[in-house]
Amino acid sequence: MQNIDKIIDKWNADPDYVIEMMQDIQDELRHTPRNALEQVTKRTKVPLARLYHIAIFYKSFSLEPRGKFEILVCTGTGCYVKGATLILEAFERELNIKTGETTSDGLFTLEEVRCLGCCSLAPVVMINKNIYGNFTTDKIKGILEAIYEVEL
Ligand code: FES
């Protein structure tokens, strides 16, 4: 809870900055757990229900722990017409999870997004802010193996 208090202190426990506090908590813990939100409520007096509303409304927050690596597969129109669905399905098979889920080792979360803003590179995958353009399913194994090599 010390880390949470430090984050709240950083924003002077100002109720106008609860979203920023929650974003810092999300970055620190890879999710916004109930006990952290309760602490924000206690210190800022912003009702817990409002914090939950924010956490559910904004896709950048998660009430469940997220993977260390977030794989975002774009299925916007530009990427969809170039086979994004096949890429998403290939990641699901390779990671043995469904879209929206996190692997049991806590390493990967797989998400589908609508346009990453670089349609000229379609189809596009983003992993922890790194963009992979002109993506093909045969790249998946190599990318995952490189990450496993460093992380395991
Ligand atoms: S539609 Fe995929 S990046 Fe725009």
PDB file of C-alpha atoms and ligand atoms in Angstrom, residues 74-79 115-119 122 124, ligand 1:
ATOM      1  CA  CYS A  74      -5.472  -4.270 -34.914  1.00  0.00           C
ATOM      2  CA  THR A  75      -8.685  -5.408 -36.568  1.00  0.00           C
ATOM      3  CA  GLY A  76      -9.673  -1.989 -37.914  1.00  0.00           C
ATOM      4  CA  THR A  77     -10.816  -1.921 -41.539  1.00  0.00           C
ATOM      5  CA  GLY A  78      -7.353  -1.390 -43.048  1.00  0.00           C
ATOM      6  CA  CYS A  79      -5.915  -4.332 -41.124  1.00  0.00           C
ATOM      7  CA  CYS A 115      -6.902   1.095 -35.586  1.00  0.00           C
ATOM      8  CA  LEU A 116      -3.482   1.855 -34.161  1.00  0.00           C
ATOM      9  CA  GLY A 117      -3.131   4.918 -36.380  1.00  0.00           C
ATOM     10  CA  CYS A 118      -0.648   3.462 -38.849  1.00  0.00           C
ATOM     11  CA  CYS A 119      -2.935   1.897 -41.451  1.00  0.00           C
ATOM     12  CA  ALA A 122      -1.449  -2.894 -42.262  1.00  0.00           C
ATOM     13  CA  VAL A 124      -0.395  -4.079 -37.637  1.00  0.00           C
TER      14      VAL A 124
HETATM   15  S1  FES B   1      -6.766  -0.122 -39.311  1.00  0.00           S
HETATM   16 FE1  FES B   1      -5.060  -1.106 -38.403  1.00  0.00          FE
HETATM   17  S2  FES B   1      -3.711   0.536 -38.016  1.00  0.00           S
HETATM   18 FE2  FES B   1      -5.442   1.494 -38.838  1.00  0.00          FE
END
